[in-house]
GROMACS .gro file of N, CA and C in nm:
model
  159
    1UNK      N    1  13.604  18.290  10.850
    1UNK     CA    2  13.545  18.416  10.885
    1UNK      C    3  13.508  18.409  11.034
    2UNK      N    4  13.594  18.460  11.118
    2UNK     CA    5  13.581  18.439  11.262
    2UNK      C    6  13.459  18.504  11.327
    3UNK      N    7  13.398  18.605  11.264
    3UNK     CA    8  13.283  18.671  11.326
    3UNK      C    9  13.151  18.605  11.294
    4UNK      N   10  13.152  18.498  11.213
    4UNK     CA   11  13.029  18.430  11.174
    4UNK      C   12  13.011  18.301  11.252
    5UNK      N   13  12.885  18.269  11.277
    5UNK     CA   14  12.849  18.141  11.337
    5UNK      C   15  12.780  18.059  11.230
    6UNK      N   16  12.824  17.935  11.213
    6UNK     CA   17  12.767  17.845  11.112
    6UNK      C   18  12.705  17.726  11.184
    7UNK      N   19  12.577  17.702  11.158
    7UNK     CA   20  12.506  17.590  11.219
    7UNK      C   21  12.451  17.501  11.108
    8UNK      N   22  12.469  17.371  11.120
    8UNK     CA   23  12.409  17.277  11.026
    8UNK      C   24  12.264  17.256  11.068
    9UNK      N   25  12.170  17.291  10.980
    9UNK     CA   26  12.029  17.275  11.009
    9UNK      C   27  11.979  17.139  10.962
   10UNK      N   28  12.033  17.089  10.852
   10UNK     CA   29  11.990  16.961  10.796
   10UNK      C   30  12.099  16.910  10.704
   11UNK      N   31  12.106  16.779  10.688
   11UNK     CA   32  12.196  16.720  10.589
   11UNK      C   33  12.126  16.601  10.527
   12UNK      N   34  12.158  16.574  10.404
   12UNK     CA   35  12.093  16.465  10.332
   12UNK      C   36  12.191  16.406  10.230
   13UNK      N   37  12.197  16.275  10.226
   13UNK     CA   38  12.279  16.208  10.125
   13UNK      C   39  12.194  16.191  10.000
   14UNK      N   40  12.233  16.257   9.893
   14UNK     CA   41  12.161  16.243   9.767
   14UNK      C   42  12.195  16.108   9.706
   15UNK      N   43  12.099  16.044   9.645
   15UNK     CA   44  12.122  15.912   9.586
   15UNK      C   45  12.232  15.923   9.482
   16UNK      N   46  12.337  15.848   9.502
   16UNK     CA   47  12.456  15.845   9.415
   16UNK      C   48  12.513  15.983   9.388
   17UNK      N   49  12.502  16.071   9.485
   17UNK     CA   50  12.554  16.207   9.467
   17UNK      C   51  12.619  16.258   9.594
   18UNK      N   52  12.648  16.386   9.596
   18UNK     CA   53  12.715  16.444   9.713
   18UNK      C   54  12.620  16.462   9.831
   19UNK      N   55  12.678  16.490   9.944
   19UNK     CA   56  12.600  16.526  10.062
   19UNK      C   57  12.549  16.668  10.044
   20UNK      N   58  12.426  16.691  10.082
   20UNK     CA   59  12.365  16.824  10.074
   20UNK      C   60  12.347  16.875  10.216
   21UNK      N   61  12.400  16.994  10.244
   21UNK     CA   62  12.387  17.055  10.376
   21UNK      C   63  12.304  17.181  10.366
   22UNK      N   64  12.214  17.199  10.461
   22UNK     CA   65  12.141  17.323  10.479
   22UNK      C   66  12.202  17.388  10.603
   23UNK      N   67  12.263  17.504  10.586
   23UNK     CA   68  12.330  17.570  10.699
   23UNK      C   69  12.269  17.707  10.725
   24UNK      N   70  12.280  17.749  10.850
   24UNK     CA   71  12.238  17.884  10.890
   24UNK      C   72  12.365  17.958  10.930
   25UNK      N   73  12.384  18.074  10.873
   25UNK     CA   74  12.501  18.156  10.905
   25UNK      C   75  12.451  18.286  10.967
   26UNK      N   76  12.503  18.319  11.085
   26UNK     CA   77  12.467  18.443  11.152
   26UNK      C   78  12.592  18.521  11.186
   27UNK      N   79  12.577  18.652  11.192
   27UNK     CA   80  12.690  18.737  11.226
   27UNK      C   81  12.665  18.880  11.187
   28UNK      N   82  12.759  18.967  11.218
   28UNK     CA   83  12.741  19.109  11.193
   28UNK      C   84  12.754  19.149  11.047
   29UNK      N   85  12.831  19.075  10.968
   29UNK     CA   86  12.853  19.111  10.828
   29UNK      C   87  12.887  18.986  10.748
   30UNK      N   88  12.832  18.977  10.627
   30UNK     CA   89  12.857  18.862  10.542
   30UNK      C   90  12.949  18.895  10.426
   31UNK      N   91  13.013  19.011  10.433
   31UNK     CA   92  13.109  19.050  10.329
   31UNK      C   93  13.218  18.944  10.320
   32UNK      N   94  13.239  18.893  10.202
   32UNK     CA   95  13.343  18.794  10.181
   32UNK      C   96  13.298  18.650  10.196
   33UNK      N   97  13.174  18.627  10.241
   33UNK     CA   98  13.127  18.490  10.261
   33UNK      C   99  13.120  18.414  10.128
   34UNK      N  100  13.064  18.474  10.024
   34UNK     CA  101  13.057  18.407   9.894
   34UNK      C  102  13.195  18.370   9.843
   35UNK      N  103  13.289  18.462   9.855
   35UNK     CA  104  13.425  18.435   9.808
   35UNK      C  105  13.489  18.322   9.889
   36UNK      N  106  13.464  18.318  10.019
   36UNK     CA  107  13.521  18.213  10.103
   36UNK      C  108  13.462  18.077  10.067
   37UNK      N  109  13.333  18.072  10.041
   37UNK     CA  110  13.270  17.945  10.002
   37UNK      C  111  13.321  17.898   9.866
   38UNK      N  112  13.335  17.991   9.773
   38UNK     CA  113  13.385  17.956   9.640
   38UNK      C  114  13.530  17.908   9.644
   39UNK      N  115  13.608  17.961   9.736
   39UNK     CA  116  13.749  17.924   9.746
   39UNK      C  117  13.770  17.791   9.819
   40UNK      N  118  13.670  17.745   9.891
   40UNK     CA  119  13.685  17.623   9.969
   40UNK      C  120  13.681  17.499   9.879
   41UNK      N  121  13.779  17.410   9.893
   41UNK     CA  122  13.775  17.286   9.816
   41UNK      C  123  13.667  17.189   9.866
   42UNK      N  124  13.608  17.218   9.981
   42UNK     CA  125  13.505  17.131  10.039
   42UNK      C  126  13.364  17.166   9.992
   43UNK      N  127  13.348  17.281   9.927
   43UNK     CA  128  13.216  17.327   9.883
   43UNK      C  129  13.206  17.311   9.732
   44UNK      N  130  13.112  17.225   9.688
   44UNK     CA  131  13.092  17.208   9.544
   44UNK      C  132  13.023  17.329   9.483
   45UNK      N  133  12.910  17.366   9.537
   45UNK     CA  134  12.841  17.489   9.500
   45UNK      C  135  12.749  17.528   9.614
   46UNK      N  136  12.705  17.651   9.611
   46UNK     CA  137  12.621  17.702   9.718
   46UNK      C  138  12.520  17.800   9.661
   47UNK      N  139  12.412  17.821   9.735
   47UNK     CA  140  12.313  17.922   9.696
   47UNK      C  141  12.243  17.973   9.821
   48UNK      N  142  12.202  18.097   9.814
   48UNK     CA  143  12.130  18.163   9.923
   48UNK      C  144  11.983  18.126   9.913
   49UNK      N  145  11.925  18.077  10.023
   49UNK     CA  146  11.783  18.043  10.023
   49UNK      C  147  11.701  18.162  10.069
   50UNK      N  148  11.741  18.223  10.178
   50UNK     CA  149  11.670  18.341  10.229
   50UNK      C  150  11.768  18.426  10.309
   51UNK      N  151  11.736  18.552  10.319
   51UNK     CA  152  11.822  18.646  10.391
   51UNK      C  153  11.735  18.731  10.481
   52UNK      N  154  11.772  18.737  10.607
   52UNK     CA  155  11.701  18.826  10.702
   52UNK      C  156  11.794  18.943  10.734
   53UNK      N  157  11.735  19.059  10.747
   53UNK     CA  158  11.815  19.176  10.783
   53UNK      C  159  11.768  19.233  10.913
   0.00000   0.00000   0.00000
């Protein structure tokens, strides 16, 4: 999604588990972001923590 900026805010190695990333995404529109994350083989699962408008 070329109009979005993705910044890694924090990362943590879970004990005997996957890496956990906290990311900040900014941009004019987030339409399609969920679908793009779900389609990525690099993303196990994701959830929205907070949304600013």
